[in-house]
């Protein structure tokens, strides 16, 4: 028991504690900014970041990965909060957790392999664009003080890392927030601050049940949001887990992570927090700061809550312009700029999938719709490419006989190409079709094979099929017609 605890929790105490402290500091500005995006009180996102981090430390399948309130999830709940209020958001968070638990128990995480790199890139780019658009809306209508502070914040965020030693020791987003807050307080500058956006937590969270009617009308309202939250949350978590796997040369348990995300969202909903998931940026910060184990995630969550509860009056003085600067940095850092640079050198189909995913998400403000369109387009392009690999050649060894050789995949996309490759008008006594280097995948392919064989027989030729593999032969036995004598006589008599 002690040995197992040491291997999973205490094998890297110093690195995990220090990394957890850094992540806790970095979580505060992002959690506050995501509350603004979602239109909820700051305490809702701060409770969520605390709860998600602490629960996933125990239940998650990827040690060292940070889960919290995220921009992707915040964007999905804007309409729900605006139209129905916080209680429905809490109910949607609980249902999201249930759906993610089901995904984990039915081991559906393996479906992630159907999401191509182009879709993931489009997903990330769209997320960055949406976060940037929200920041622009936040700046609109402000006085010149707001614009000046946002510009100063961006300067601090991007120039501080260039300063020797200090730039590596101090996180620039935190320095940006501290300096701009001190300037605003010292000079008495009247700009919107965190306190003007809602109440900050002054105590530890308590368990509560959402105050909504338990009926089908409530279910009809929250289910679409919960489904989107579950899908987007798992997508972002699985992608983040893959990134952490690559950084640490270790493997994560994807199905356990799905269950862990579900349990974390259930706990978060009961603690009054918004739905969350894994955070790519904070997870990278944790790993690069030396965090490797579950202890780093636990420290990040606990320290975050303690800082917010005991420093709440100071946190409420943070100017919104400082958070805007931080989130603009996050959106710029999230966007995959290489996808734009390489758009001409990448295959056109990959670029189209990426652009379509971005366009659908930005238009609909729903990351799940974009991913669905991207996956469908990827499947269509893949099917089209495979169908082009089908070739049918022929030779005539003796008079009145012809041998056909089929190479490639025969399925619903390539069936017409397969049938068109045969010349049924040629006068022949014997036809052999060599399919030893081909595969028949579906009933469309079997129907095409039937059509070819019966067409030759109708013209009076004897047909022999050579080299049918076991899987294709099983389909032919179950669905093929050309081997049935009665069917052959009936069709050839027509």
C-alpha angles and dihedrals in degrees: 000000000000090000091053092048090052092050095049104030114014106034092101105025099154095045093044095048094048093045090048091054092051092048092048090056091047093048095061100069093041094048090051092048092049089053088058091050092050094043095237134122114279090244090064093061094037092053088047093052091049095046097043093049096047097044095043089052087068103028105033127104097218114064112210095027117123122222123189143125107320139195092240092057093041091056091054096055101047094099094042092054093044095049103034110014139234098307092062089049090056091049090049090050091054092049090047088056092051092051092049091050089054090050089053096046093048090047093235093150087095087072086078088082088073090063107090127213090252091057092048090050091049090048092053094044092049091049090053092049093049092049090050092049091054090053091052089052089051091054095046113105095016125131124250091270090065094051092045093050092047090051091047090049092053090049091053093045094052102032101043094068087059092061110098115252097345090062090058097042101044121058104235096216090057092047089049091054095045095048096045091046092052091047092049093048097042096049095035093236111180107224131136111277138185092268090060090057097059148293123323121216114267097178141028115285120263131207115264137165118233112259098232132120111265098228142108092268090062090045091052090053100046103032098077090049093045092050092050091046092050094049097043092042093053093043092053091042094050092047091049091048090053091052092050090046089056093047094050101032089233134115127244128213102241097188092050088049090054090052090044092053089050093051091045093052091047090053092044093052090050090050094053098258134132122250116278143176142184116319116221097201097046092044090054090048090051095050094044089049091057101267113145108147142057090264091071092057092046092050091049092054098043095045091048092056094044092051094049095046095048098034097040097121090055094045090054089062094061109119114239088228089067091054090047089056091050093049093047087055089049093050093048091047092047096052114094100230091177088066088064094044091050097041092108096042096047119084109277092238091057092050092048091052092049094047093045091051091051093046095050093047095047091047097044098030085222117117092194093060090051093050091048092052091046093051092048092049091048090052092049093049091047093051091049092051094048092049090057091060092067114108130178119192130174143200135189110223094174137007116285092013132094133186118209121198117201119198123180142025122323115200141125094301097046100036095097091049089050095052094044091057092071125081106217094176094064110105106241138159098197133027125184121191114199108203097163089117095042136078128210108211110179146009090274088062092047090050089052091051090050090051093052095046095044092046091056091045090050087058090053100258126137109235127206124184114206131197102007106174122232098258093047091045090055091055091047091051092050102039108012121110104186093077092056109094096208093049091047093052092046095049097041090051092059 
